[in-house]
CSV table of C-alpha atoms in Angstrom, one decimal:
chain,number,residue,atom,x,y,z
A,1,MET,CA,51.6,169.0,154.8
A,2,GLU,CA,54.6,171.1,155.5
A,3,GLN,CA,56.8,168.2,156.6
A,4,GLU,CA,56.1,166.3,153.3
A,5,SER,CA,57.5,169.1,151.2
A,6,ARG,CA,60.8,169.2,153.1
A,7,LEU,CA,63.9,167.0,152.9
A,8,TYR,CA,62.8,164.9,155.9
A,9,ILE,CA,66.2,163.1,156.1
A,10,LEU,CA,67.8,166.5,156.9
A,11,ASP,CA,65.1,167.2,159.5
A,12,MET,CA,66.0,163.9,161.1
A,13,LEU,CA,69.6,164.7,160.9
A,14,LYS,CA,69.0,168.0,162.6
A,15,GLY,CA,66.8,166.3,165.2
A,16,ILE,CA,69.6,163.9,166.1
A,17,ALA,CA,72.0,166.8,166.2
A,18,ILE,CA,69.8,168.9,168.6
A,19,ILE,CA,69.3,165.9,170.9
A,20,GLY,CA,73.1,165.6,171.1
A,21,VAL,CA,73.5,169.3,171.9
A,22,VAL,CA,70.8,169.3,174.6
A,23,PHE,CA,72.3,166.1,176.2
A,24,PHE,CA,75.8,167.7,176.1
A,25,HIS,CA,74.7,170.8,178.0
A,26,ALA,CA,72.9,168.5,180.4
A,27,ASN,CA,76.2,166.7,180.9
A,28,LEU,CA,75.0,163.4,179.5
A,29,PHE,CA,76.8,163.2,176.1
A,30,SER,CA,80.5,164.1,176.1
A,31,TYR,CA,80.6,164.8,172.3
A,32,GLY,CA,77.0,166.1,171.8
A,33,TYR,CA,78.5,169.5,171.0
A,34,LEU,CA,79.3,168.1,167.5
A,35,GLY,CA,75.7,168.6,166.7
A,36,VAL,CA,76.5,172.2,166.1
A,37,ASP,CA,78.9,171.1,163.3
A,38,VAL,CA,76.1,169.3,161.7
A,39,PHE,CA,74.0,172.5,161.8
A,40,LEU,CA,76.8,174.5,160.2
A,41,VAL,CA,77.1,172.1,157.2
A,42,ILE,CA,73.4,172.1,156.7
A,43,ALA,CA,73.2,175.9,157.0
A,44,GLY,CA,75.8,176.2,154.3
A,45,TYR,CA,73.8,173.9,152.0
A,46,PHE,CA,70.5,175.7,152.4
A,47,THR,CA,72.0,179.2,152.4
A,48,THR,CA,73.8,178.4,149.1
A,49,LYS,CA,70.7,176.9,147.6
A,50,SER,CA,68.6,179.9,148.5
A,51,ILE,CA,71.2,182.4,147.1
A,52,VAL,CA,71.7,180.5,143.9
A,53,ARG,CA,67.9,180.2,143.3
A,54,GLN,CA,67.4,183.9,143.8
A,55,PHE,CA,70.3,184.8,141.4
A,56,ASP,CA,68.8,182.4,138.9
A,57,ASN,CA,65.5,184.2,139.2
A,58,GLY,CA,67.3,187.6,138.9
A,59,GLY,CA,66.0,188.8,142.2
A,60,PHE,CA,68.8,188.5,144.8
A,61,SER,CA,69.0,191.5,147.2
A,62,TYR,CA,71.8,191.5,149.8
A,63,LEU,CA,69.8,193.7,152.2
A,64,ASN,CA,66.7,191.6,151.8
A,65,PHE,CA,68.7,188.5,152.4
A,66,LEU,CA,70.1,189.9,155.7
A,67,GLU,CA,66.8,191.3,156.7
A,68,GLY,CA,65.1,187.8,156.3
A,69,ARG,CA,67.8,186.2,158.4
A,70,LEU,CA,67.6,188.9,161.0
A,71,VAL,CA,63.8,188.6,161.3
A,72,ARG,CA,64.1,184.8,161.7
A,73,LEU,CA,66.9,184.8,164.3
A,74,TYR,CA,66.2,187.9,166.4
A,75,PRO,CA,62.7,187.5,168.0
A,76,LEU,CA,63.7,184.5,170.1
A,77,LEU,CA,67.0,186.1,171.0
A,78,ILE,CA,65.1,189.1,172.3
A,79,ILE,CA,62.8,186.9,174.4
A,80,ILE,CA,65.5,184.8,176.0
A,81,SER,CA,67.7,187.9,176.7
A,82,ILE,CA,64.8,189.6,178.5
A,83,ILE,CA,64.1,186.4,180.5
A,84,SER,CA,67.8,186.0,181.4
A,85,LEU,CA,68.0,189.6,182.6
A,86,LEU,CA,64.9,189.4,184.7
A,87,LEU,CA,65.5,186.0,186.3
A,88,GLY,CA,69.2,186.7,186.6
A,89,TYR,CA,68.5,189.8,188.6
A,90,PHE,CA,66.8,187.8,191.3
A,91,THR,CA,68.8,184.6,191.3
A,92,MET,CA,72.4,185.4,190.3
A,93,LEU,CA,75.4,186.8,192.2
A,94,PRO,CA,76.5,190.2,191.0
A,95,THR,CA,79.6,188.8,189.2
A,96,ASN,CA,77.5,186.2,187.4
A,97,TYR,CA,74.8,188.7,186.5
A,98,LYS,CA,77.4,191.0,185.1
A,99,ASN,CA,78.6,188.2,182.8
A,100,THR,CA,75.0,187.6,181.8
A,101,ALA,CA,74.6,191.3,180.9
A,102,GLU,CA,77.7,191.1,178.8
A,103,THR,CA,76.4,188.1,176.9
A,104,VAL,CA,73.0,189.9,176.4
A,105,VAL,CA,74.9,192.7,174.6
A,106,GLY,CA,76.9,190.2,172.6
A,107,THR,CA,73.8,188.2,171.7
A,108,SER,CA,71.8,191.2,170.6
A,109,LEU,CA,74.7,192.4,168.3
A,110,PHE,CA,75.5,188.8,167.0
A,111,VAL,CA,79.0,188.9,168.4
A,112,ASN,CA,78.6,186.7,171.5
A,113,ASN,CA,81.1,184.3,170.0
A,114,ILE,CA,83.7,187.0,170.1
A,115,VAL,CA,82.6,188.0,173.7
A,116,GLN,CA,82.9,184.4,174.8
A,117,TYR,CA,86.3,184.1,173.1
A,118,ILE,CA,87.6,187.1,175.1
A,119,THR,CA,85.9,186.6,178.4
A,120,ALA,CA,85.3,182.8,178.8
A,121,SER,CA,87.8,181.2,176.3
A,122,ASP,CA,87.3,177.6,177.6
A,123,TYR,CA,84.0,176.3,176.4
A,124,TRP,CA,84.3,173.2,178.5
A,125,ASP,CA,84.8,175.1,181.8
A,126,ALA,CA,82.3,173.9,184.4
A,127,SER,CA,81.2,177.5,185.1
A,128,ASN,CA,79.6,177.7,181.7
A,129,GLU,CA,76.9,175.3,182.8
A,130,TYR,CA,75.3,178.2,184.8
A,131,LYS,CA,75.4,180.7,182.0
A,132,PRO,CA,72.0,181.0,180.3
A,133,LEU,CA,73.3,182.6,177.1
A,134,MET,CA,76.7,181.0,176.6
A,135,HIS,CA,75.3,178.9,173.7
A,136,THR,CA,74.4,182.0,171.6
A,137,TRP,CA,78.0,182.1,170.4
A,138,TYR,CA,76.7,179.8,167.6
A,139,ILE,CA,74.2,182.3,166.5
A,140,GLY,CA,77.0,184.9,166.2
A,141,VAL,CA,79.0,182.6,164.0
A,142,VAL,CA,76.0,181.9,161.8
A,143,PHE,CA,75.0,185.5,161.3
A,144,GLN,CA,78.6,186.6,160.6
A,145,PHE,CA,78.6,183.9,157.9
A,146,TYR,CA,75.3,185.4,156.5
A,147,VAL,CA,77.0,188.8,156.3
A,148,LEU,CA,80.1,187.5,154.5
A,149,TYR,CA,79.0,184.6,152.3
A,150,PRO,CA,76.7,186.3,149.8
A,151,LEU,CA,79.6,188.7,148.8
A,152,PHE,CA,81.3,185.8,147.0
A,153,PHE,CA,78.2,185.4,144.8
A,154,ILE,CA,77.6,189.1,144.3
A,155,GLY,CA,81.2,189.7,143.1
A,156,ALA,CA,81.2,186.7,140.7
A,157,TYR,CA,77.7,187.4,139.4
A,158,HIS,CA,78.6,191.0,138.3
A,159,PHE,CA,82.0,190.1,136.7
A,160,THR,CA,81.3,186.9,134.7
A,161,LYS,CA,78.5,184.9,133.1
A,162,LYS,CA,80.1,181.7,134.4
A,163,TRP,CA,79.6,183.0,138.0
A,164,LYS,CA,78.6,179.6,139.5
A,165,ARG,CA,81.9,178.1,138.4
A,166,VAL,CA,83.9,181.1,139.7
A,167,VAL,CA,82.0,181.0,143.0
A,168,GLY,CA,82.7,177.3,143.3
A,169,VAL,CA,86.5,177.9,142.8
A,170,LEU,CA,86.5,180.9,145.2
A,171,LEU,CA,84.7,178.9,147.9
A,172,ALA,CA,86.9,175.9,147.4
A,173,ILE,CA,90.0,178.1,148.0
A,174,ALA,CA,88.4,179.9,151.0
A,175,GLY,CA,87.3,176.5,152.4
A,176,LEU,CA,90.8,175.0,152.0
A,177,ALA,CA,92.3,178.1,153.7
A,178,SER,CA,89.8,177.8,156.6
A,179,LEU,CA,90.5,174.1,156.9
A,180,LEU,CA,94.3,174.6,157.0
A,181,LEU,CA,93.8,177.3,159.6
A,182,TYR,CA,91.8,174.8,161.7
A,183,VAL,CA,94.2,171.9,161.4
A,184,LEU,CA,97.5,173.7,161.7
A,185,PRO,CA,98.7,174.7,165.2
A,186,ILE,CA,98.7,178.4,164.6
A,187,PHE,CA,95.9,179.5,167.0
A,188,ASP,CA,94.6,178.1,170.2
A,189,THR,CA,91.6,175.9,170.7
A,190,ALA,CA,89.3,178.8,171.7
A,191,PHE,CA,90.0,180.6,168.5
A,192,HIS,CA,89.1,177.5,166.4
A,193,PHE,CA,85.9,176.9,168.5
A,194,TYR,CA,84.4,180.4,168.6
A,195,LEU,CA,85.5,182.3,165.6
A,196,LEU,CA,84.3,182.2,162.0
A,197,PRO,CA,87.7,181.8,160.2
A,198,SER,CA,88.2,178.3,161.6
A,199,ARG,CA,84.5,177.4,161.1
A,200,PHE,CA,84.1,178.7,157.5
A,201,PHE,CA,85.1,175.4,155.8
A,202,GLU,CA,82.1,173.7,157.5
A,203,PHE,CA,79.6,176.0,155.9
A,204,ILE,CA,81.4,175.7,152.6
A,205,ALA,CA,81.3,171.9,152.7
A,206,GLY,CA,77.6,172.1,152.6
A,207,GLY,CA,77.5,175.0,150.1
A,208,LEU,CA,79.7,173.2,147.5
A,209,LEU,CA,77.1,170.5,147.3
A,210,VAL,CA,74.8,173.0,145.6
A,211,LEU,CA,77.5,174.2,143.2
A,212,VAL,CA,79.2,170.9,142.1
A,213,PRO,CA,77.8,169.2,139.0
A,214,THR,CA,75.1,166.5,139.5
A,215,GLY,CA,75.4,164.5,136.2
A,216,GLU,CA,76.2,160.8,136.7
A,217,GLY,CA,79.6,160.9,135.2
A,218,GLU,CA,80.3,164.2,136.8
A,219,LYS,CA,79.4,162.7,140.2
A,220,ARG,CA,82.1,160.1,139.9
A,221,GLU,CA,84.6,162.8,139.0
A,222,TRP,CA,83.6,164.9,142.0
A,223,LYS,CA,83.9,161.9,144.3
A,224,PHE,CA,87.4,161.1,143.0
A,225,TRP,CA,88.8,164.6,143.4
A,226,PHE,CA,87.1,165.1,146.8
A,227,GLY,CA,88.4,161.7,148.0
A,228,LEU,CA,91.9,162.5,146.7
A,229,PHE,CA,91.8,165.9,148.5
A,230,LEU,CA,90.9,164.3,151.8
A,231,ILE,CA,93.7,161.7,151.5
A,232,ILE,CA,96.2,164.5,150.9
A,233,CYS,CA,94.9,166.5,153.8
A,234,LEU,CA,95.0,163.5,156.2
A,235,ILE,CA,98.5,162.5,155.1
A,236,ALA,CA,99.9,166.1,155.3
A,237,CYS,CA,98.2,167.0,158.6
A,238,ASN,CA,98.1,163.7,160.4
A,239,SER,CA,100.8,164.5,162.9
A,240,ASN,CA,99.1,167.8,163.9
A,241,LEU,CA,95.5,166.5,164.3
A,242,THR,CA,94.1,166.0,167.8
A,243,SER,CA,91.3,163.5,168.6
A,244,GLU,CA,88.8,166.5,168.8
A,245,GLN,CA,89.8,167.6,165.3
A,246,TYR,CA,89.4,164.1,163.9
A,247,ARG,CA,85.9,163.9,165.4
A,248,LEU,CA,84.9,167.3,164.0
A,249,LEU,CA,86.3,166.6,160.5
A,250,SER,CA,84.6,163.2,160.5
A,251,THR,CA,81.3,164.9,161.5
A,252,VAL,CA,81.6,167.4,158.7
A,253,LEU,CA,82.4,164.7,156.2
A,254,PHE,CA,79.6,162.4,157.3
A,255,THR,CA,77.1,165.2,157.3
A,256,THR,CA,78.2,166.3,153.8
A,257,PHE,CA,77.6,162.8,152.4
A,258,LEU,CA,74.3,162.5,154.1
A,259,ILE,CA,73.1,165.8,152.5
A,260,ARG,CA,74.3,164.5,149.1
A,261,ILE,CA,72.3,161.3,149.7
A,262,SER,CA,69.2,163.2,150.9
A,263,THR,CA,69.0,165.0,147.5
A,264,ASP,CA,68.9,161.7,145.6
A,265,LYS,CA,65.2,160.8,145.6
A,266,GLU,CA,65.8,157.3,144.4
A,267,LYS,CA,68.0,156.5,147.4
A,268,LEU,CA,65.8,158.4,149.7
A,269,MET,CA,62.7,156.3,149.1
A,270,SER,CA,64.0,153.4,151.2
A,271,ILE,CA,64.8,155.6,154.2
A,272,PRO,CA,61.9,155.7,156.7
A,273,ASN,CA,60.7,159.0,158.1
A,274,PHE,CA,60.8,158.9,161.9
A,275,LYS,CA,58.4,161.8,162.4
A,276,PHE,CA,59.2,162.6,166.0
A,277,ILE,CA,62.9,163.1,165.2
A,278,SER,CA,61.9,165.1,162.1
A,279,ILE,CA,59.7,167.4,164.2
A,280,LEU,CA,62.6,167.9,166.6
A,281,GLY,CA,64.7,168.8,163.5
A,282,MET,CA,62.1,171.3,162.3
A,283,GLY,CA,62.1,173.0,165.7
A,284,SER,CA,65.8,172.7,166.2
A,285,TYR,CA,66.5,176.4,166.2
A,286,SER,CA,63.9,177.1,168.9
A,287,ILE,CA,65.0,174.1,171.0
A,288,TYR,CA,68.6,175.3,170.7
A,289,ILE,CA,67.7,178.8,171.8
A,290,TRP,CA,65.6,177.6,174.8
A,291,HIS,CA,67.4,174.6,176.2
A,292,GLN,CA,70.4,176.2,177.8
A,293,VAL,CA,68.4,179.0,179.3
A,294,ILE,CA,66.1,176.4,181.0
A,295,ILE,CA,69.0,174.1,182.1
A,296,ALA,CA,71.2,177.0,183.4
A,297,PHE,CA,68.4,178.6,185.5
A,298,TYR,CA,67.3,175.2,186.8
A,299,ARG,CA,70.9,174.7,188.1
A,300,ASN,CA,71.0,178.3,189.4
A,301,ILE,CA,67.6,178.2,191.2
A,302,PHE,CA,67.0,174.6,192.2
A,303,GLU,CA,69.7,172.0,191.9
A,304,ASP,CA,73.1,171.9,190.2
A,305,ARG,CA,73.5,168.1,190.4
A,306,LEU,CA,70.5,166.5,188.7
A,307,ASN,CA,69.2,163.0,189.4
A,308,ILE,CA,67.6,160.9,186.7
A,309,TRP,CA,64.1,162.4,187.2
A,310,GLN,CA,65.4,165.9,187.1
A,311,TYR,CA,67.2,165.1,183.9
A,312,VAL,CA,64.0,163.8,182.4
A,313,PHE,CA,62.1,166.9,183.5
A,314,VAL,CA,64.6,169.5,182.3
A,315,ILE,CA,65.3,167.8,179.0
A,316,GLY,CA,61.6,167.1,178.4
A,317,PHE,CA,60.6,170.6,179.3
A,318,SER,CA,63.3,172.0,177.0
A,319,LEU,CA,62.0,170.0,174.1
A,320,VAL,CA,58.4,170.9,174.8
A,321,VAL,CA,59.1,174.6,175.1
A,322,GLY,CA,61.3,174.5,172.0
A,323,ILE,CA,58.6,172.8,169.8
A,324,ALA,CA,55.9,175.1,171.2
A,325,SER,CA,58.1,178.1,170.4
A,326,TYR,CA,58.6,176.8,166.9
A,327,TYR,CA,54.9,176.6,166.1
A,328,LEU,CA,53.7,179.5,168.2
A,329,ILE,CA,56.5,182.0,167.7
A,330,GLU,CA,58.7,181.1,164.7
A,331,GLN,CA,55.8,180.0,162.5
A,332,ALA,CA,53.5,182.8,163.6
A,333,ILE,CA,56.1,185.4,162.8
A,334,ASP,CA,56.8,183.8,159.4
A,335,LYS,CA,53.0,183.8,158.5
A,336,PHE,CA,52.7,187.4,159.8
A,337,ILE,CA,55.5,188.6,157.6
A,338,LYS,CA,54.1,186.9,154.5
A,339,ARG,CA,50.6,188.3,155.2
A,340,LYS,CA,51.7,191.9,155.8
A,341,ARG,CA,54.3,193.5,153.7
A,342,LYS,CA,55.2,196.1,156.3
A,343,ALA,CA,55.7,193.5,159.0
A,344,LYS,CA,59.5,193.4,158.6
A,345,VAL,CA,59.7,197.1,159.1
A,346,PHE,CA,57.6,196.8,162.3
A,347,ILE,CA,59.7,193.9,163.6
A,348,LEU,CA,63.0,195.5,162.8
A,349,THR,CA,61.9,198.7,164.5
A,350,THR,CA,61.0,196.7,167.6
A,351,ILE,CA,64.4,195.0,167.4
A,352,LEU,CA,66.2,198.3,167.3
A,353,LEU,CA,64.3,199.7,170.2
A,354,ASP,CA,64.9,196.5,172.3
A,355,SER,CA,68.6,196.5,171.5
A,356,THR,CA,68.8,200.2,172.6
A,357,SER,CA,66.9,199.4,175.8
A,358,TYR,CA,69.4,196.6,176.6
A,359,VAL,CA,72.4,198.8,176.2
A,360,LEU,CA,70.8,201.7,178.2
A,361,TYR,CA,69.8,199.3,181.0
A,362,ILE,CA,73.1,197.5,181.3
A,363,PHE,CA,75.4,200.6,181.1
């Protein structure tokens, strides 16, 4: 079965993270937004693993890499953008609909994080609860990471045979720079929340797990230097860190160690697989894409203050739609692409046409 061939502990971790995010947007978990930080670390790990494997096999292509990510991310973004434009036209005030139209453009171009940084700024503002596409800022950050990250590997691979070691050093330097940018009071909270420079170290934390040595003695050495680095950072930056920064850094650190544990099969054997949570993790992207659209339009159309039964309905419906979307849309597209070699060209052409339609419709 598909689930058996996966690292189920990471699926469970993603499942817990997506529950936190959904409950946060439903105003039930104050710190559920930290689930996104879990996703970023895991994304860094799997992306690095994929890139390294392709380079080892001598078959990495930058354009094919981006194409694969684009095909996975874009179909659901198109669907929720169309739904948001149609429903918003009949249910939103002109000002709110204009904002939705702006986020559709930002979403379709993978720059909604920048759009939100410029137009909304405060992620915790109550008005964001009514915006169906406010959450796609995260997809913008992820895709911008996909554009930038492989360049480290491409440059090192073509200049030295010890490219893995060089990439590791480069990423460590870039990660340290990003971490310092995040903890030092140089930019405002919105910059750190929405933009890639202050998020890059989270991806790298997961990515370095692929590149660090895995020998038993080397593991101890890695833990020593990593622990020493954290102690220095906490001592040096302690006076500048806010409670939100401590929570984020703790989440990144905890997720990093859980990924390390999940790759150790001997330790993994004693950890039970809670399949419902694993399934939520497997469908976490679809759930993430759908949940805010459902919650926001429920608030816009029916009721903005939910009682317990409305919470149960909205959250349950979001999870059901997300899981159904994973199996019926995500998986179907993946199988279609593997079955027909020209499928990517067809889908990318559709994406281009739809994006053009959005721009023409809005402007």
